[in-house]
mmCIF file of C-alpha atoms and ligand atoms in Angstrom:
data_model
loop_
_atom_site.group_PDB
_atom_site.id
_atom_site.type_symbol
_atom_site.label_atom_id
_atom_site.label_comp_id
_atom_site.label_asym_id
_atom_site.label_seq_id
_atom_site.Cartn_x
_atom_site.Cartn_y
_atom_site.Cartn_z
ATOM 1 C CA MET B 1 1.197 1.835 -1.510
ATOM 2 C CA ILE B 2 -0.975 4.193 -3.879
ATOM 3 C CA GLU B 3 -3.962 3.948 -1.489
ATOM 4 C CA VAL B 4 -1.600 4.843 1.587
ATOM 5 C CA GLU B 5 -0.396 7.599 -0.158
ATOM 6 C CA LEU B 6 -3.662 9.013 -0.618
ATOM 7 C CA TYR B 7 -4.350 8.399 2.962
ATOM 8 C CA ARG B 8 -1.217 10.322 4.270
ATOM 9 C CA GLN B 9 -2.247 13.332 2.283
ATOM 10 C CA VAL B 10 -5.759 13.348 3.946
ATOM 11 C CA ALA B 11 -4.223 12.823 7.220
ATOM 12 C CA ASP B 12 -2.126 15.980 6.760
ATOM 13 C CA LEU B 13 -5.238 17.456 7.693
ATOM 14 C CA ALA B 14 -4.319 16.652 11.108
ATOM 15 C CA VAL B 15 -0.912 18.226 11.557
ATOM 16 C CA GLY B 16 -1.037 20.894 14.159
ATOM 17 C CA ARG B 17 -4.042 19.624 15.827
ATOM 18 C CA THR B 18 -4.049 18.392 19.617
ATOM 19 C CA ILE B 19 -5.638 14.895 20.171
ATOM 20 C CA ARG B 20 -8.392 15.321 22.527
ATOM 21 C CA GLN B 21 -9.509 11.688 22.661
ATOM 22 C CA VAL B 22 -8.683 8.484 21.659
ATOM 23 C CA ASP B 23 -11.016 5.366 20.636
ATOM 24 C CA ALA B 24 -9.442 1.787 20.411
ATOM 25 C CA PRO B 25 -12.473 -0.512 20.721
ATOM 26 C CA ASP B 26 -10.727 -3.526 19.286
ATOM 27 C CA PRO B 27 -7.526 -4.474 21.113
ATOM 28 C CA TRP B 28 -6.924 -7.399 18.133
ATOM 29 C CA TYR B 29 -6.218 -4.363 15.916
ATOM 30 C CA LEU B 30 -3.421 -3.104 18.032
ATOM 31 C CA LYS B 31 -0.026 -4.728 16.938
ATOM 32 C CA GLY B 32 3.524 -4.667 18.073
ATOM 33 C CA GLY B 33 2.952 -5.210 21.875
ATOM 34 C CA THR B 34 0.860 -1.794 21.871
ATOM 35 C CA SER B 35 -1.881 -2.011 24.622
ATOM 36 C CA VAL B 36 -5.074 -0.110 24.944
ATOM 37 C CA ASN B 37 -3.791 1.462 28.224
ATOM 38 C CA GLN B 38 -0.662 2.524 26.470
ATOM 39 C CA ILE B 39 -2.560 4.150 23.762
ATOM 40 C CA ARG B 40 -5.252 6.085 26.202
ATOM 41 C CA SER B 41 -2.329 7.051 28.353
ATOM 42 C CA SER B 42 0.439 8.429 25.918
ATOM 43 C CA LEU B 43 -1.647 10.278 23.105
ATOM 44 C CA PRO B 44 -4.247 12.510 24.667
ATOM 45 C CA GLY B 45 -2.796 15.810 24.669
ATOM 46 C CA ARG B 46 -0.374 15.626 21.823
ATOM 47 C CA VAL B 47 0.125 17.548 18.779
ATOM 48 C CA VAL B 48 -0.023 16.069 15.383
ATOM 49 C CA THR B 49 3.317 17.417 14.085
ATOM 50 C CA GLY B 50 3.707 15.651 10.708
ATOM 51 C CA THR B 51 2.683 12.388 8.556
ATOM 52 C CA ARG B 52 5.126 10.215 6.736
ATOM 53 C CA ARG B 53 4.675 6.977 4.355
ATOM 54 C CA VAL B 54 7.034 3.991 4.090
ATOM 55 C CA GLY B 55 5.904 1.529 1.835
ATOM 56 C CA LYS B 56 2.300 0.672 3.062
ATOM 57 C CA LEU B 57 3.205 1.929 6.604
ATOM 58 C CA LEU B 58 1.406 5.465 7.222
ATOM 59 C CA LEU B 59 3.252 7.010 10.086
ATOM 60 C CA ILE B 60 1.759 9.936 12.251
ATOM 61 C CA ASP B 61 4.029 11.826 14.265
ATOM 62 C CA THR B 62 3.387 13.767 17.443
ATOM 63 C CA ASP B 63 5.019 15.454 19.874
ATOM 64 C CA GLY B 64 4.871 12.133 21.521
ATOM 65 C CA PRO B 65 4.876 8.527 19.995
ATOM 66 C CA THR B 66 4.548 7.766 16.641
ATOM 67 C CA ILE B 67 1.538 6.278 15.358
ATOM 68 C CA GLY B 68 1.858 3.405 12.746
ATOM 69 C CA LEU B 69 -1.141 2.552 10.958
ATOM 70 C CA ARG B 70 -1.420 -0.340 8.631
ATOM 71 C CA PHE B 71 -4.822 -0.802 6.036
ATOM 72 C CA GLY B 72 -4.185 -4.549 5.031
ATOM 73 C CA MET B 73 -6.667 -4.717 2.052
ATOM 74 C CA THR B 74 -9.882 -3.279 3.535
ATOM 75 C CA GLY B 75 -8.931 -0.557 5.659
ATOM 76 C CA ARG B 76 -9.547 3.217 4.893
ATOM 77 C CA LEU B 77 -8.713 6.315 6.666
ATOM 78 C CA VAL B 78 -11.636 8.965 7.082
ATOM 79 C CA VAL B 79 -10.090 12.278 8.515
ATOM 80 C CA ASP B 80 -13.063 14.914 9.318
ATOM 81 C CA GLY B 81 -15.596 12.723 7.411
ATOM 82 C CA ARG B 82 -13.219 13.005 4.027
ATOM 83 C CA ALA B 83 -12.375 9.563 2.790
ATOM 84 C CA PRO B 84 -9.697 9.791 -0.203
ATOM 85 C CA ILE B 85 -11.034 6.419 -1.460
ATOM 86 C CA GLU B 86 -14.783 5.511 -1.128
ATOM 87 C CA ARG B 87 -14.506 1.747 -2.053
ATOM 88 C CA LEU B 88 -11.497 -0.556 -2.052
ATOM 89 C CA GLN B 89 -11.453 -3.498 -4.511
ATOM 90 C CA TYR B 90 -11.804 -6.100 -2.006
ATOM 91 C CA SER B 91 -13.987 -4.053 0.553
ATOM 92 C CA SER B 92 -17.389 -3.237 0.929
ATOM 93 C CA ALA B 93 -19.155 -0.091 -0.286
ATOM 94 C CA ARG B 94 -21.132 0.349 2.797
ATOM 95 C CA ASP B 95 -19.768 1.660 6.234
ATOM 96 C CA SER B 96 -20.592 0.558 9.381
ATOM 97 C CA PRO B 97 -19.731 2.250 12.929
ATOM 98 C CA ALA B 98 -18.601 -1.259 14.319
ATOM 99 C CA TRP B 99 -15.962 -1.184 11.504
ATOM 100 C CA VAL B 100 -14.109 1.807 13.243
ATOM 101 C CA ARG B 101 -11.055 -0.096 14.777
ATOM 102 C CA PHE B 102 -9.354 3.323 16.037
ATOM 103 C CA ALA B 103 -10.275 6.901 16.125
ATOM 104 C CA LEU B 104 -8.670 10.084 17.208
ATOM 105 C CA ALA B 105 -10.792 13.075 18.392
ATOM 106 C CA PHE B 106 -9.511 16.508 18.256
ATOM 107 C CA ASP B 107 -9.332 19.607 20.183
ATOM 108 C CA GLY B 108 -12.041 21.884 19.028
ATOM 109 C CA ALA B 109 -13.629 19.669 16.233
ATOM 110 C CA GLY B 110 -12.871 17.020 13.818
ATOM 111 C CA ASP B 111 -11.341 13.593 14.079
ATOM 112 C CA LEU B 112 -9.221 10.880 12.282
ATOM 113 C CA ARG B 113 -10.799 7.493 11.883
ATOM 114 C CA VAL B 114 -9.662 4.020 10.521
ATOM 115 C CA VAL B 115 -12.365 1.993 9.072
ATOM 116 C CA ASP B 116 -11.565 -1.661 8.444
ATOM 117 C CA PRO B 117 -14.258 -4.344 8.025
ATOM 118 C CA ARG B 118 -12.250 -7.457 7.648
ATOM 119 C CA ARG B 119 -9.488 -6.010 10.230
ATOM 120 C CA LEU B 120 -6.743 -6.710 8.364
ATOM 121 C CA GLY B 121 -4.810 -3.681 9.294
ATOM 122 C CA GLY B 122 -3.646 -2.737 12.956
ATOM 123 C CA VAL B 123 -2.241 0.259 14.581
ATOM 124 C CA SER B 124 1.030 0.563 16.636
ATOM 125 C CA LEU B 125 2.792 3.081 18.691
ATOM 126 C CA ASP B 126 6.458 3.618 17.264
ATOM 127 C CA PRO B 127 6.743 1.029 14.900
ATOM 128 C CA ASP B 128 9.803 -0.578 14.060
ATOM 129 C CA GLU B 129 10.836 0.989 10.462
ATOM 130 C CA SER B 130 14.052 -0.685 10.265
ATOM 131 C CA HIS B 131 12.845 -3.981 8.631
ATOM 132 C CA LEU B 132 11.132 -2.023 5.641
ATOM 133 C CA GLY B 133 13.263 -1.565 2.479
ATOM 134 C CA VAL B 134 13.565 1.678 0.606
ATOM 135 C CA ASP B 135 10.300 2.914 -0.706
ATOM 136 C CA ALA B 136 9.529 1.751 -4.069
ATOM 137 C CA ARG B 137 8.688 5.447 -5.460
ATOM 138 C CA GLY B 138 12.303 6.550 -4.169
ATOM 139 C CA VAL B 139 14.100 3.659 -5.262
ATOM 140 C CA ARG B 140 17.332 4.602 -7.572
ATOM 141 C CA PRO B 141 17.754 2.463 -10.506
ATOM 142 C CA ALA B 142 21.452 1.304 -9.452
ATOM 143 C CA GLU B 143 19.781 0.511 -6.308
ATOM 144 C CA LEU B 144 17.136 -1.424 -7.826
ATOM 145 C CA ARG B 145 19.650 -3.397 -10.248
ATOM 146 C CA ASP B 146 21.849 -4.173 -6.824
ATOM 147 C CA LEU B 147 18.940 -5.402 -5.142
ATOM 148 C CA LEU B 148 17.242 -7.718 -7.694
ATOM 149 C CA ALA B 149 20.734 -9.156 -8.572
ATOM 150 C CA ARG B 150 21.057 -11.026 -5.320
ATOM 151 C CA SER B 151 17.589 -12.941 -5.639
ATOM 152 C CA ARG B 152 16.904 -15.754 -7.606
ATOM 153 C CA ALA B 153 12.897 -15.495 -6.167
ATOM 154 C CA PRO B 154 10.435 -14.432 -9.121
ATOM 155 C CA VAL B 155 10.723 -10.837 -9.826
ATOM 156 C CA LYS B 156 6.871 -10.444 -9.092
ATOM 157 C CA ALA B 157 7.371 -12.271 -5.377
ATOM 158 C CA TRP B 158 10.470 -10.241 -5.131
ATOM 159 C CA LEU B 159 8.527 -6.930 -5.702
ATOM 160 C CA LEU B 160 5.734 -8.194 -3.128
ATOM 161 C CA ASP B 161 8.368 -8.556 -0.651
ATOM 162 C CA GLN B 162 8.468 -5.304 1.957
ATOM 163 C CA GLY B 163 12.000 -5.803 3.022
ATOM 164 C CA HIS B 164 13.113 -5.459 -0.687
ATOM 165 C CA VAL B 165 11.417 -2.451 -1.704
ATOM 166 C CA ALA B 166 8.412 -1.051 0.369
ATOM 167 C CA GLY B 167 5.013 -0.364 -1.151
ATOM 168 C CA VAL B 168 4.344 -2.531 -4.024
ATOM 169 C CA GLY B 169 1.229 -4.369 -3.551
ATOM 170 C CA ASN B 170 -0.378 -7.337 -6.108
ATOM 171 C CA LEU B 171 -2.202 -4.886 -8.289
ATOM 172 C CA LEU B 172 0.807 -2.486 -8.838
ATOM 173 C CA ALA B 173 3.318 -5.294 -9.426
ATOM 174 C CA ASP B 174 1.146 -6.904 -12.129
ATOM 175 C CA GLU B 175 0.845 -3.440 -13.686
ATOM 176 C CA ALA B 176 4.182 -2.600 -13.509
ATOM 177 C CA LEU B 177 5.659 -5.784 -15.030
ATOM 178 C CA TRP B 178 2.867 -5.724 -17.586
ATOM 179 C CA ARG B 179 3.815 -2.032 -18.779
ATOM 180 C CA ALA B 180 7.698 -3.180 -18.747
ATOM 181 C CA GLY B 181 6.814 -6.468 -20.846
ATOM 182 C CA ILE B 182 8.605 -8.840 -18.283
ATOM 183 C CA ASP B 183 7.222 -11.939 -17.288
ATOM 184 C CA PRO B 184 6.590 -12.080 -13.445
ATOM 185 C CA SER B 185 7.794 -15.672 -12.938
ATOM 186 C CA ARG B 186 11.166 -14.738 -14.052
ATOM 187 C CA PRO B 187 14.276 -15.303 -11.307
ATOM 188 C CA ALA B 188 14.719 -11.308 -10.180
ATOM 189 C CA GLY B 189 18.656 -11.750 -10.833
ATOM 190 C CA SER B 190 18.164 -12.684 -14.157
ATOM 191 C CA LEU B 191 16.954 -9.504 -15.368
ATOM 192 C CA ALA B 192 19.312 -7.849 -17.876
ATOM 193 C CA PRO B 193 20.430 -4.033 -17.402
ATOM 194 C CA ALA B 194 18.250 -2.840 -20.093
ATOM 195 C CA GLU B 195 14.996 -4.704 -18.246
ATOM 196 C CA VAL B 196 15.750 -3.335 -14.901
ATOM 197 C CA ARG B 197 15.834 0.104 -16.479
ATOM 198 C CA ARG B 198 12.627 -0.718 -17.904
ATOM 199 C CA LEU B 199 11.161 -2.067 -14.586
ATOM 200 C CA HIS B 200 12.448 0.829 -12.840
ATOM 201 C CA LYS B 201 10.911 3.312 -15.309
ATOM 202 C CA HIS B 202 7.482 1.639 -15.500
ATOM 203 C CA LEU B 203 7.419 1.232 -11.404
ATOM 204 C CA VAL B 204 7.625 4.656 -10.735
ATOM 205 C CA ALA B 205 5.681 5.641 -13.415
ATOM 206 C CA THR B 206 2.883 3.699 -12.588
ATOM 207 C CA ILE B 207 2.760 4.594 -8.818
ATOM 208 C CA ASP B 208 2.685 8.214 -10.031
ATOM 209 C CA GLU B 209 -0.188 7.852 -12.720
ATOM 210 C CA LEU B 210 -2.199 5.503 -10.427
ATOM 211 C CA THR B 211 -1.855 7.717 -7.285
ATOM 212 C CA ARG B 212 -3.608 10.588 -9.753
ATOM 213 C CA ARG B 213 -6.258 8.391 -10.762
ATOM 214 C CA GLY B 214 -7.075 7.417 -7.372
ATOM 215 C CA GLY B 215 -5.919 3.885 -6.456
ATOM 216 C CA SER B 216 -4.319 0.750 -7.425
ATOM 217 C CA HIS B 217 -7.111 -0.633 -9.013
ATOM 218 C CA THR B 218 -7.304 2.115 -11.650
ATOM 219 C CA GLY B 219 -4.377 0.315 -13.545
ATOM 220 C CA ASP B 220 -4.665 -0.337 -17.607
ATOM 221 C CA LEU B 221 -4.491 -4.134 -16.820
ATOM 222 C CA GLN B 222 -6.953 -3.852 -14.165
ATOM 223 C CA VAL B 223 -10.036 -4.726 -16.820
ATOM 224 C CA ALA B 224 -8.754 -7.871 -17.795
ATOM 225 C CA ARG B 225 -8.376 -9.308 -14.292
ATOM 226 C CA VAL B 226 -10.982 -11.576 -15.001
ATOM 227 C CA ARG B 227 -10.719 -15.425 -16.206
ATOM 228 C CA GLY B 228 -10.730 -15.362 -19.835
ATOM 229 C CA ALA B 229 -9.584 -12.157 -20.470
ATOM 230 C CA THR B 230 -7.092 -10.879 -23.358
ATOM 231 C CA CYS B 231 -4.133 -8.612 -23.031
ATOM 232 C CA PRO B 232 -5.481 -4.948 -23.671
ATOM 233 C CA ARG B 233 -2.240 -4.212 -25.570
ATOM 234 C CA ASP B 234 -2.112 -6.959 -28.319
ATOM 235 C CA GLY B 235 -5.173 -9.139 -27.677
ATOM 236 C CA ALA B 236 -3.140 -12.031 -26.787
ATOM 237 C CA ALA B 237 -5.120 -14.546 -23.990
ATOM 238 C CA LEU B 238 -3.468 -13.587 -20.946
ATOM 239 C CA GLU B 239 -2.052 -15.905 -18.435
ATOM 240 C CA ARG B 240 -3.534 -16.539 -14.933
ATOM 241 C CA ARG B 241 -1.006 -18.045 -12.121
ATOM 242 C CA THR B 242 -0.267 -17.682 -8.463
ATOM 243 C CA ILE B 243 3.149 -16.191 -7.937
ATOM 244 C CA GLY B 244 4.533 -14.933 -4.592
ATOM 245 C CA GLY B 245 1.322 -16.695 -3.088
ATOM 246 C CA ARG B 246 -1.361 -14.062 -5.211
ATOM 247 C CA THR B 247 -3.211 -14.242 -8.324
ATOM 248 C CA THR B 248 -1.032 -13.103 -11.153
ATOM 249 C CA TYR B 249 -2.167 -11.885 -14.583
ATOM 250 C CA SER B 250 0.160 -11.601 -17.532
ATOM 251 C CA CYS B 251 0.500 -11.768 -21.082
ATOM 252 C CA PRO B 252 2.707 -14.602 -22.638
ATOM 253 C CA HIS B 253 2.767 -12.464 -25.946
ATOM 254 C CA HIS B 254 4.734 -9.487 -24.624
ATOM 255 C CA GLN B 255 6.042 -10.228 -21.139
ATOM 256 C CA LEU B 256 9.088 -12.281 -21.831
HETATM 257 ZN ZN1 ZN Z 301 0.268 -8.590 -24.280
#
């Protein structure tokens, strides 16, 4: 989500411009029943009216269809040659024209490109936004408490489920739980009110701080995401587990 918020900010450069041409060279990259023909027939001539983000979904509104962009772990957005993030944690530093999966060229000059070496992202027109939970940056403490209370899933797995709160990825979840001092394997519904408040506070603060620093890989726990590393806070040996299907680092000393 932090990356996607940075992409949304750069996508704002396109607001007010008219789409002249669309390039969708990879039909596999089109999702949700969207076809190449649909894209070619419905987007040229449209004006970009705004950008939004819900969790990890970037929405580009036009005076016609809304364009939904997902970036997976390796996708990046480049607008007018400007990329807010040069290199992603899981991606390559090189750039190849073959990795451009979707592009809009604007009237006059400039373009918007989705570059994705591993094709883990996707593009769709008028994507279904109804299945997404409330955006993690905007969730209220009472709302978070009520949502967590209903689940017995590990709190880390719960955070990663985009239907609960939208926008929390693996690195952000580990960082927020580490800062909040909560064991990621705890059942979501077992958190005491004070723990929920702490999680809420640290989740929001972590999102803001890592957005300012330039990505979800800029957390304080990041240096310790290697085998055999110790907790940057108290020096205890970190635990490495798979929770919610993802590699999870946590500190058995201060995360309870
Ligand atoms: Zn610790």
